[in-house]
Coordinates of C-alpha atoms in Angstrom, one line a residue:
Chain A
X1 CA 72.4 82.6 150.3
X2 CA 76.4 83.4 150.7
X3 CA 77.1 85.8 153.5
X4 CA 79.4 88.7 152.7
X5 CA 82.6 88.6 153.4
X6 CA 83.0 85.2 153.3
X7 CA 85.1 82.6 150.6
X8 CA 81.5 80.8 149.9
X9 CA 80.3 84.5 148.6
X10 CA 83.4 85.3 146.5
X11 CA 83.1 81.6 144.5
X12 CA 79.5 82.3 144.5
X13 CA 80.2 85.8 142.4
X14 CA 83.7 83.9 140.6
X15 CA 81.6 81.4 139.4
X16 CA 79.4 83.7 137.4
X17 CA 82.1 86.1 136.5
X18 CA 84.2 83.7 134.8
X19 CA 81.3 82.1 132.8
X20 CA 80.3 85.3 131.8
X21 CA 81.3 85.8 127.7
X22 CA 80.5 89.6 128.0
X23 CA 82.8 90.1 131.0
X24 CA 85.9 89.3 128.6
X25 CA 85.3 92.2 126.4
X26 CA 84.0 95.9 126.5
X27 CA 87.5 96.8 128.3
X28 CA 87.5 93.7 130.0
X29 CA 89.7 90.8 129.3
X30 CA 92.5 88.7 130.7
X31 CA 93.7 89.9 134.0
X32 CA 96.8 88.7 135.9
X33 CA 97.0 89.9 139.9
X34 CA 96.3 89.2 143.0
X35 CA 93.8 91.3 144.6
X36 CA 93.2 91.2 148.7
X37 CA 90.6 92.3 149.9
X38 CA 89.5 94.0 153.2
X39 CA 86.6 94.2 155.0
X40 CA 87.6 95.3 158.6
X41 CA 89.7 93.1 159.6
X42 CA 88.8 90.5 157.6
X43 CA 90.9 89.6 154.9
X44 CA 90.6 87.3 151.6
X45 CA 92.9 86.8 148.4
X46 CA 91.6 87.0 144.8
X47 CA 94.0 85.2 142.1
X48 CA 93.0 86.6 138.9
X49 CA 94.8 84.5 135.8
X50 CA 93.9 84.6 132.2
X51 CA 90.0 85.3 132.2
X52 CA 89.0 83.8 135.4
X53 CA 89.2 85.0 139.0
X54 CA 91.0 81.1 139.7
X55 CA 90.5 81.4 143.1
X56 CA 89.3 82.8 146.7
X57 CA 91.3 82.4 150.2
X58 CA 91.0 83.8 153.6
X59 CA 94.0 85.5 154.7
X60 CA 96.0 87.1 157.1
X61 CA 97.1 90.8 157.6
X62 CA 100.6 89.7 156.8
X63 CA 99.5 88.0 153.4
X64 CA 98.7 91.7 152.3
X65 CA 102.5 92.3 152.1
X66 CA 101.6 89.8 149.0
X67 CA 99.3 91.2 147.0
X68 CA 99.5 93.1 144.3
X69 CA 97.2 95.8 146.0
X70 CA 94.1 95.4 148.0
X71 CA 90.8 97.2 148.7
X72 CA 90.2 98.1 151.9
X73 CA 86.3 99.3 153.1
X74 CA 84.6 98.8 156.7
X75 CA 81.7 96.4 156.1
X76 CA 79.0 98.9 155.8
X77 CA 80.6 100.0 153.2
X78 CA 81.0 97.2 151.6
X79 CA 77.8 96.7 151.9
X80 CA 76.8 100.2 150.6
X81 CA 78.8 98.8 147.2
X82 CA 77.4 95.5 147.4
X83 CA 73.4 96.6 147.7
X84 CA 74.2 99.7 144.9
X85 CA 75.0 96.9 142.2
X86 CA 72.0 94.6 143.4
X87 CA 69.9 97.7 142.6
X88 CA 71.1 98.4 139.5
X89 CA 72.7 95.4 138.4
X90 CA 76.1 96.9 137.9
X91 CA 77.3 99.5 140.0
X92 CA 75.7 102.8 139.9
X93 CA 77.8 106.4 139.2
X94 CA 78.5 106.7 143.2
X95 CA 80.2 103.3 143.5
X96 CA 82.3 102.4 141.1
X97 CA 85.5 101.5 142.4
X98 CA 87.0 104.6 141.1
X99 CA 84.8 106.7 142.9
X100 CA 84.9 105.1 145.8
X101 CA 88.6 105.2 146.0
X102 CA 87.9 108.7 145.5
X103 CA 86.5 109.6 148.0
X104 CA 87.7 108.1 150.3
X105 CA 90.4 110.0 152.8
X106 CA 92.5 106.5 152.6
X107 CA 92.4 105.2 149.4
X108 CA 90.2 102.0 148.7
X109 CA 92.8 100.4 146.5
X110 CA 96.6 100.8 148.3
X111 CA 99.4 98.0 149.3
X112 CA 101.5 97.2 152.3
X113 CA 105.2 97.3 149.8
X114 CA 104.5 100.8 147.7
X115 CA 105.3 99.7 144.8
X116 CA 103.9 102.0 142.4
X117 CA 104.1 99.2 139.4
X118 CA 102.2 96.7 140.9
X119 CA 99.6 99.6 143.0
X120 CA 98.7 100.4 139.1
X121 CA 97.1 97.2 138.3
X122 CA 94.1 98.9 140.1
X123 CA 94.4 101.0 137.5
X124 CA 95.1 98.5 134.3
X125 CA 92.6 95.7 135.2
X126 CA 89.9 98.6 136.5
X127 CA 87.2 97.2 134.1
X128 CA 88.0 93.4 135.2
X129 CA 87.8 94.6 138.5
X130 CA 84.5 96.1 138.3
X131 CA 83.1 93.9 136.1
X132 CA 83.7 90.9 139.1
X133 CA 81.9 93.1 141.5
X134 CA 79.1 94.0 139.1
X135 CA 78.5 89.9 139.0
X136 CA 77.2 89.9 142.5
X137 CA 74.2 91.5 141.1
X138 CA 73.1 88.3 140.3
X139 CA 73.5 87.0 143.8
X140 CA 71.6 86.9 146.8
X141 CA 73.6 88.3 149.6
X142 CA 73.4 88.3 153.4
X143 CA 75.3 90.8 155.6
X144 CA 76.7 89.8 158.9
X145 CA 76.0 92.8 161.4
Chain B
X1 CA 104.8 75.2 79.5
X2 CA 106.8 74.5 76.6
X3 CA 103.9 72.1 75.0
X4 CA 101.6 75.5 75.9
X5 CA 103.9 77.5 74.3
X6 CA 104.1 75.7 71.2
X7 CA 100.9 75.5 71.0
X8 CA 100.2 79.0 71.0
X9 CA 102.6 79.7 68.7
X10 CA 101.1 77.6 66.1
X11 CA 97.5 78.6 66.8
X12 CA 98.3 82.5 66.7
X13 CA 99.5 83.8 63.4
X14 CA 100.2 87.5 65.5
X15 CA 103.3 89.7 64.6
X16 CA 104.6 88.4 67.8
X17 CA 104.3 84.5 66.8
X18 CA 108.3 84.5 65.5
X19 CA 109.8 85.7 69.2
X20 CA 107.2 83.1 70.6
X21 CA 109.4 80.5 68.7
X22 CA 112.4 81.8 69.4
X23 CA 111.4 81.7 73.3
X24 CA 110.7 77.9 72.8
X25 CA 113.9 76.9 71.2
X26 CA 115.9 78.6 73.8
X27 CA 116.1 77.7 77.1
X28 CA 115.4 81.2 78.7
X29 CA 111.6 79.8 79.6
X30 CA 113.3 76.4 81.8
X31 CA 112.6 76.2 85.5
X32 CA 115.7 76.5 87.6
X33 CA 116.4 73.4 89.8
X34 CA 114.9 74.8 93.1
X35 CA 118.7 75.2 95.4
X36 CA 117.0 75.6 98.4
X37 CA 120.1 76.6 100.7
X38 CA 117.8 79.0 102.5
X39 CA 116.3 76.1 104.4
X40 CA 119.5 75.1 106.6
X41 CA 119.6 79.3 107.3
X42 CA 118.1 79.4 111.1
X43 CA 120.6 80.6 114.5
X44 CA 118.5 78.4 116.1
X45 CA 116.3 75.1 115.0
X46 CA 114.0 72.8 116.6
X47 CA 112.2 75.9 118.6
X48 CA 109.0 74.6 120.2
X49 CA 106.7 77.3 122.1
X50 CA 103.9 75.9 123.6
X51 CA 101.1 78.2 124.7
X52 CA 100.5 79.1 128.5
X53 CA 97.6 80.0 130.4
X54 CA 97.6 83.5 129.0
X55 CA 97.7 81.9 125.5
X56 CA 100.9 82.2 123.3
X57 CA 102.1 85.7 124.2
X58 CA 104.7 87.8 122.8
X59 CA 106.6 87.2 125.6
X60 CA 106.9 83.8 125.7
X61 CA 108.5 83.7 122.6
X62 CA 112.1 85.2 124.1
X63 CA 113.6 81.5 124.8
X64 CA 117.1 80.6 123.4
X65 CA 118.7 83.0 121.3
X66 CA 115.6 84.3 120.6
X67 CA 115.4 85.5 124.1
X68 CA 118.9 87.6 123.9
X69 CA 118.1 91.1 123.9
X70 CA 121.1 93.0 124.1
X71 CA 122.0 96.2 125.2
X72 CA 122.4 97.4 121.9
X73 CA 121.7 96.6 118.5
X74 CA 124.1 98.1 115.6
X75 CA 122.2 96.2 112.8
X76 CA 120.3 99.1 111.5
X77 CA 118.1 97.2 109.0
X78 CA 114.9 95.9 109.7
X79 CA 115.8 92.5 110.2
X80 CA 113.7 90.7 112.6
X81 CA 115.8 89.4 116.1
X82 CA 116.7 86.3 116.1
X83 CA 116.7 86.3 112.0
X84 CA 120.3 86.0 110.1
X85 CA 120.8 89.4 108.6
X86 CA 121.4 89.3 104.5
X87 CA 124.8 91.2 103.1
X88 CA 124.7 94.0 101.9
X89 CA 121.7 95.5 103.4
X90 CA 121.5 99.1 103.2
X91 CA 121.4 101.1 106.7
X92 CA 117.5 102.4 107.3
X93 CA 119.0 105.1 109.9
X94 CA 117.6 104.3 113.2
X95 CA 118.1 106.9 115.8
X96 CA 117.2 104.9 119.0
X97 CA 119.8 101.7 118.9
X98 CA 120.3 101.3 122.6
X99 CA 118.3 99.6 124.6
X100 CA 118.4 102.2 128.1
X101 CA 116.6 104.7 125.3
X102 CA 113.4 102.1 124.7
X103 CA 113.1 99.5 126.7
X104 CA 110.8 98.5 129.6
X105 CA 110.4 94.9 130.8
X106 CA 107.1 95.1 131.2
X107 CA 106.1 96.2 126.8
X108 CA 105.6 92.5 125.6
X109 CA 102.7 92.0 128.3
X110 CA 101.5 95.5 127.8
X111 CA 101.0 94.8 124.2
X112 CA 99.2 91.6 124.9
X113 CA 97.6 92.9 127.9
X114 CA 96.2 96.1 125.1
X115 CA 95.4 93.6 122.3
X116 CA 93.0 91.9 125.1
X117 CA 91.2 94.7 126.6
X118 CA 90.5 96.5 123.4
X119 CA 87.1 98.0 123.4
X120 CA 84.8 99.8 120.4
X121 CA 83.6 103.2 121.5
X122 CA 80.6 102.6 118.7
X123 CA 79.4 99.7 120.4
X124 CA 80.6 99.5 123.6
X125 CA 79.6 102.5 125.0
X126 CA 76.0 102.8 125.9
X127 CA 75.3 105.9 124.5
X128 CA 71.6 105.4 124.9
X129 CA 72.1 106.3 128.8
X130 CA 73.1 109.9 127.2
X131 CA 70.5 112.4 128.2
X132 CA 69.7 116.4 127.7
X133 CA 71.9 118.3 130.1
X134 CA 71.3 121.7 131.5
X135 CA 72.9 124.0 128.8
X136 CA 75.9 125.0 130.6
X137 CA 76.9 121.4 131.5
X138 CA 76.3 120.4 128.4
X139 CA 78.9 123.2 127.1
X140 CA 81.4 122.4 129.9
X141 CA 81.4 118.6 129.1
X142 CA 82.1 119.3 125.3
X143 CA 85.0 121.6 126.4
X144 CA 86.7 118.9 128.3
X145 CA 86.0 116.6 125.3
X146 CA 87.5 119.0 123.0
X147 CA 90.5 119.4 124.6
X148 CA 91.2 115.5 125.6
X149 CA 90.5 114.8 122.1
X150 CA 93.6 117.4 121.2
X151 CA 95.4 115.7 124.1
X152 CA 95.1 112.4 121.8
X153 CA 95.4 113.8 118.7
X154 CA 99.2 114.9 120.1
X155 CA 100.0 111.5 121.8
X156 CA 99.5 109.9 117.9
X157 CA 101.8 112.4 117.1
X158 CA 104.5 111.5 119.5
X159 CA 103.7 108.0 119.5
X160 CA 104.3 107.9 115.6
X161 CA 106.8 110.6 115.5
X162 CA 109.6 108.5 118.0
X163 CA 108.4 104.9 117.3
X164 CA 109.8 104.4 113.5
X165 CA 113.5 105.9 115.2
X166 CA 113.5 102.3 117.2
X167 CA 116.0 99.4 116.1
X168 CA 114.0 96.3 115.1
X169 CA 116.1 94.6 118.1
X170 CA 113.6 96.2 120.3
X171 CA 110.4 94.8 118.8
X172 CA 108.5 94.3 122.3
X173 CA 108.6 98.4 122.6
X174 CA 107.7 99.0 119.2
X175 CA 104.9 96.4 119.1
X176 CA 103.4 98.0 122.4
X177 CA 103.8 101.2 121.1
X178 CA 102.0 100.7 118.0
X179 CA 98.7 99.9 120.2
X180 CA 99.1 103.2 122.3
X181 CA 99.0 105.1 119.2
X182 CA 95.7 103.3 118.4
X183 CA 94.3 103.4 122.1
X184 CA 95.2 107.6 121.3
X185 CA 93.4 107.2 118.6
X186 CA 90.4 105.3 119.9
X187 CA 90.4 108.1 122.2
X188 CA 90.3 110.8 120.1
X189 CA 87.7 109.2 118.5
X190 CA 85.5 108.7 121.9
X191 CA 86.2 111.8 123.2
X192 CA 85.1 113.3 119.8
X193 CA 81.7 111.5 120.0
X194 CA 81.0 112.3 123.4
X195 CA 81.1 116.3 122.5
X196 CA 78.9 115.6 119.3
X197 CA 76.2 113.4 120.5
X198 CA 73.7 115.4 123.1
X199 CA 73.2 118.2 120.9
X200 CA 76.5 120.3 122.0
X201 CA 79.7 120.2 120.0
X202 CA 83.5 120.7 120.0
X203 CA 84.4 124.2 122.0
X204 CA 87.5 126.3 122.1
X205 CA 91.3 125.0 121.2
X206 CA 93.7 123.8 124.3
X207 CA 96.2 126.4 124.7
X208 CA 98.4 123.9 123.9
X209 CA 102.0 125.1 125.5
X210 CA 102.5 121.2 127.0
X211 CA 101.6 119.8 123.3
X212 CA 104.1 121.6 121.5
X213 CA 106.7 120.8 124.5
X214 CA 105.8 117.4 124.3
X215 CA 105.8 117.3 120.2
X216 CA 109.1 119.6 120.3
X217 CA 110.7 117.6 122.7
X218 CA 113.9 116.0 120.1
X219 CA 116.7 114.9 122.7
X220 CA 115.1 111.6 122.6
X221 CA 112.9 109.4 123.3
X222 CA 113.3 109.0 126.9
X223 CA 113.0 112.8 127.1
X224 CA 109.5 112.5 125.5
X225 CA 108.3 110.1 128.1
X226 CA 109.1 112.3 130.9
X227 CA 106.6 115.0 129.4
X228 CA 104.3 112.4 127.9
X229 CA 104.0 110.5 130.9
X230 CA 105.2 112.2 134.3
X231 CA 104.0 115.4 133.1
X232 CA 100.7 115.3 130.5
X233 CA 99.9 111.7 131.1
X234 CA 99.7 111.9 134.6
X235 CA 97.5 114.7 134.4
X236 CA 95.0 113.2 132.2
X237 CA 94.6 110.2 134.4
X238 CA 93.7 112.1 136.9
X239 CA 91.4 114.3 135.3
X240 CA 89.7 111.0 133.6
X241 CA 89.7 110.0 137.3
X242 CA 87.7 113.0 138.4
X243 CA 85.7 112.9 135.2
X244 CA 84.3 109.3 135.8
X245 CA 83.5 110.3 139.6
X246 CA 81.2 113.2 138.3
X247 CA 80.1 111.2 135.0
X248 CA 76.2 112.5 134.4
X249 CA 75.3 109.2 133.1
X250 CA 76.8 105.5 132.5
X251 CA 78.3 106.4 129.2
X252 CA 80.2 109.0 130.3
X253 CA 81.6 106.7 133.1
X254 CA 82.5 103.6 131.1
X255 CA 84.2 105.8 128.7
X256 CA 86.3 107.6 131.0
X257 CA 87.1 104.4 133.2
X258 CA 88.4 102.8 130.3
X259 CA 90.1 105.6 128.6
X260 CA 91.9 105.4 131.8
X261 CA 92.8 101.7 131.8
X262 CA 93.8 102.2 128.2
X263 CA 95.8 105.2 130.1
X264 CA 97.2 103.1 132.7
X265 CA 99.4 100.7 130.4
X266 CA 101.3 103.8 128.8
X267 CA 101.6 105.3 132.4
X268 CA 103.3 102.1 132.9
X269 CA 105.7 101.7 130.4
X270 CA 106.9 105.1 130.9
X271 CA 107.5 104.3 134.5
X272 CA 109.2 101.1 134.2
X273 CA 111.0 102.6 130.9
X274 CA 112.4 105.6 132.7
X275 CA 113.4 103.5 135.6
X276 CA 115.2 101.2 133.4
X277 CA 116.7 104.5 131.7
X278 CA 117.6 106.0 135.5
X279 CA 119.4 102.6 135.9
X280 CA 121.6 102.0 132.9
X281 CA 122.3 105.9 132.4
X282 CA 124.6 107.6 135.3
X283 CA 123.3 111.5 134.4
X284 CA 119.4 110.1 133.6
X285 CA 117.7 111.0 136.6
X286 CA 119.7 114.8 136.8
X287 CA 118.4 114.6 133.1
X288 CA 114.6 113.8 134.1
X289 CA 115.4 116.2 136.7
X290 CA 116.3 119.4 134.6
X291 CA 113.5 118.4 132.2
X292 CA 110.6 118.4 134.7
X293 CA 112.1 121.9 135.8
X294 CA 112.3 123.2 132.1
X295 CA 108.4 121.7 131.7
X296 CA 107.0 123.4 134.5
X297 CA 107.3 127.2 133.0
X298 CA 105.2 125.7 129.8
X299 CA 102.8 123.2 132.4
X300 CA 102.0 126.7 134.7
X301 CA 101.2 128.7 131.2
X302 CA 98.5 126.2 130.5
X303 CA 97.3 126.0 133.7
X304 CA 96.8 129.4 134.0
X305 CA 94.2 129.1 131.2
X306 CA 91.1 129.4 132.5
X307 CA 89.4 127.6 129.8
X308 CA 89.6 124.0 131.2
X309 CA 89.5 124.6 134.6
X310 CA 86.3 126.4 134.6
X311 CA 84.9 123.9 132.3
X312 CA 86.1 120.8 135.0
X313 CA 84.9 123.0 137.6
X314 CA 81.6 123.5 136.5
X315 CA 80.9 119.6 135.7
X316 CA 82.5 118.8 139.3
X317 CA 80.0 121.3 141.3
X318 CA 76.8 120.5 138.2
X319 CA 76.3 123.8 137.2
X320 CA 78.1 127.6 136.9
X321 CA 76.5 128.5 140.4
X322 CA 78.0 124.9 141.8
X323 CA 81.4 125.8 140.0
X324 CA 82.1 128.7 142.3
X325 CA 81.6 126.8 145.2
X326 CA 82.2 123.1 145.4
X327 CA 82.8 122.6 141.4
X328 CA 86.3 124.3 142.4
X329 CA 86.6 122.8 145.7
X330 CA 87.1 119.4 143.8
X331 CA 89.1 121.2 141.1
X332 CA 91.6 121.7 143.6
X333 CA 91.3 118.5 145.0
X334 CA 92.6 117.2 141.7
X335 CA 94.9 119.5 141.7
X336 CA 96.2 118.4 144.8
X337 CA 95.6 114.4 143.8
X338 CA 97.9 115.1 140.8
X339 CA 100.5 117.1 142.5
X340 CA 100.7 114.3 145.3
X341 CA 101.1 111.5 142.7
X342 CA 103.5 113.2 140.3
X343 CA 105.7 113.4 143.7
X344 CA 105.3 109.6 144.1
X345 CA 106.2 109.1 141.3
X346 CA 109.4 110.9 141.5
X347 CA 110.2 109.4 144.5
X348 CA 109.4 105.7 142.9
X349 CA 112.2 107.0 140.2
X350 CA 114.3 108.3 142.9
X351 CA 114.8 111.5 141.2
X352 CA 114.9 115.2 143.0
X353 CA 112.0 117.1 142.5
X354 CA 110.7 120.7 143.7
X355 CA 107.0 121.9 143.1
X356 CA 107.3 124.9 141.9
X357 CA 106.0 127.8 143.5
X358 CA 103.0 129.0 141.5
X359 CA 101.8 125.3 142.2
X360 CA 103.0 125.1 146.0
X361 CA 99.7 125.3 147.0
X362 CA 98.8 122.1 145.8
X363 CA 101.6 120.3 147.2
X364 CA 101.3 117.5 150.4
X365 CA 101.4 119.7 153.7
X366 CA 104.2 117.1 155.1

């Protein structure tokens, strides 16, 4: 069982998400960014190319500067997400990743440069994006407290 | 032939049997030798794309001289780039010849990336997660649905109206366009379903002040964007973004987070096209400027219709009693969300802007 956050979790979820035929339609399809992703102050890199989510990295807080844009949740939120889409096998009407950049004070999905072209990949790839999360449904997860 | 011919002509004793011989004995039925001197007509032989990652995209197809898109393009017939142009050719009268009046870098990947991502609202959507509503969410949904369906219906119109003006130079812009009109289309149609399928139905007429702007707009293209995009487009993102947060069930949300997407790529090539505009155009951004200040007298007369914000207001807060309270709590919020990112977006652009007044209450406190 992969431990959220860790690189072992996000192959774990890539590895179903890019062998998943359904994920590449319905809205979803190819999807080229780079996605960081927060969780406190840890920090990892998703390197979406073509259909695939090609790879997972720990990172640094400078590597953010990077990205295209990156979600940013403390862990119990993250775990909030991660537990909702277990439950329901996709994420239910309270956590997509729209609503939870919603309602959030400070936006889930932002970036360290501003630039407003590359911040609205969130936007473009939202489908891809929620469809990679929605893969951890079919994964055991364990939280570090 | 001429054994086939002859043959007929014996075998058919018609009135027409007389011209048949004449036809044979003449030559007028002969093959010409095939010339061929259209073969050694190319600018540029010996091209060899090979596909990428992403597949063979649009994009990678601008190398050599097939890659030189200048800044503008006289030819006004609808040869292809890259293609030798005949004689002769009669002029087709394209209004939009410059490229600072189309272009955005980003419209060859746009039109792949909308090609990709296409989705079918009759299959796609699970429409079997659709359930009774209480009767006045039910009527407030089919409002909203009503009116982003005439939001579409006038983005076809746009889309259509400015898109056959472009030189064929251009093709990137045209080609992405061409799958925004059918995205507004797919939406229309989605939007149209959504109202008609839990026993409800379309409601009242938008007042419609922004779509006649928008459709009225004739300086240009570039003018149409600014209202298409910075003004109407922005504002249906947002709402769609609002819409999916309070989605009563998982139709509802899939079709409203990926109307958005679909909205996301025209958001961006209006922003990248009216940056590249801003850039190559010394008086563009006054221009953008002047037009966002001439919009908002027409944006504030729809917005002062109640009709759609009591209809968002009452799916926000679930009910008519929730509207009054927190139904326009989070109308407001939107408001603000919009206001806020319209102002970004300026700023991205670098051009002046000033909320007006009847909206300064929506505008960031810093």
């Amino acid at each position: 069982m992969a431990a959220f956050p860790s690189v072992e979790w996000f192959d774990d979820v890539r590895n179903i998400f890019n062998n998943e035929e359904s994920f590449r339609g319905g809205g979803g399809g190819q999807c080229n960014c780079v996605a960081g992703i927060k969780v406190g102050n840890e920090i990892f890199v998703l390197t979406f190319e073509g259909f695939e989510c090609a790879g997972a990295r720990t990172a640094s807080l400078r590597d953010l500067d990077e990205v295209d844009f990156y979600l940013d949740m403390e862990i119990h939120e993250w775990q909030a997400m991660i537990e909702n889409i277990r439950q329901n096998g996709h994420a239910g009407l309270g956590y997509t990743l729209n609503t939870l950049d919603l309602d959030r004070a400070e936006r889930l999905a932002t970036s360290v440069h501003g630039d407003q072209y590359r911040e609205d990949l969130f936007f473009r790839y939202n489908q891809t994006l929620q469809y990679f999360f929605d893969a951890s449904s079919r994964i055991a997860t364990e939280f570090a407290r | 032939m001429v054994k086939a011919v002859k043959a007929a002509a014996k075998a058919v004793k018609s009135p027409h049997a007389e011209t048949v011989r004449k036809a044979v004995a003449a030559p007028m039925l002969e093959v010409p030798e095939p010339k061929l001197t259209w073969m050694n007509k190319s600018r540029q032989w010996g091209v060899r794309v090979k596909p990428g990652k992403k597949g063979l995209t649009l994009g990678s197809l601008n190398v050599g001289i097939y890659g030189e898109i200048p800044m503008d393009w006289p030819d006004q017939t609808r040869n292809p780039r890259g293609a030798i142009g005949r004689k002769g050719m009669p002029p087709v009268g394209y209004m939009l010849r410059s490229k600072s009046q189309v272009w955005a870098d980003s419209a060859a990947d746009l039109y792949e990336e909308a090609i990709q991502r296409r989705w079918a609202p009759a299959t796609d959507v699970p429409w079997n997660t659709v359930k009774p509503l209480p009767d006045d969410l039910e009527r407030a949904v089919c409002q909203v649905n009503t009116e982003l369906s005439q939001y579409a219906n006038v983005e076809i119109e746009v889309i259509s109206a400015w898109q056959h003006q472009m030189v064929y130079g251009y093709h990137e812009v045209k080609q992405y366009l061409a799958t925004a009109g059918f995205d507004a289309a797919r939406h229309y149609e989605v939007f149209r379903k959504r109202a008609l399928i839990n026993g409800g139905g379309l409601g009242l007429e938008g007042p419609g002040q922004v779509n006649r702007m928008i459709l009225e707009s004739r300086g240009g293209w570039t003018e149409a964007v600014v209202y298409l995009v910075l003004v109407r487009g922005l504002l249906t993102q947002t709402i769609l973004r609002y819409l999916e947060r309070y989605a009563s069930n998982e139709a509802e949300s899939f079709i409203y987070r990926n109307v958005l997407q679909d909205k996301a790529r025209l958001m961006t090539y209006g922003l990248d096209h009216l940056k590249f505009a801003i850039a190559h155009n010394e008086d563009q951004k006054q221009i953008v400027a002047t037009l966002l200040a001439i919009g908002d007298g027409l944006f504030i007369r729809d917005f002062n219709d109640p009709v759609l914000r009591e209809a968002l207001a009452i799916i926000f807060g679930g009910s008519i009693d929730g509207a009054r309270g927190a139904g326009m709590d989070v109308y407001h919020d939107m408001m603000r969300a919009y206001i806020s990112t319209h102002l970004e977006y300026c700023q991205w652009l670098d051009v002046p802007r000033r909320v007006p007044e009847r909206l300064e209450q929506y505008a960031p406190q810093d």
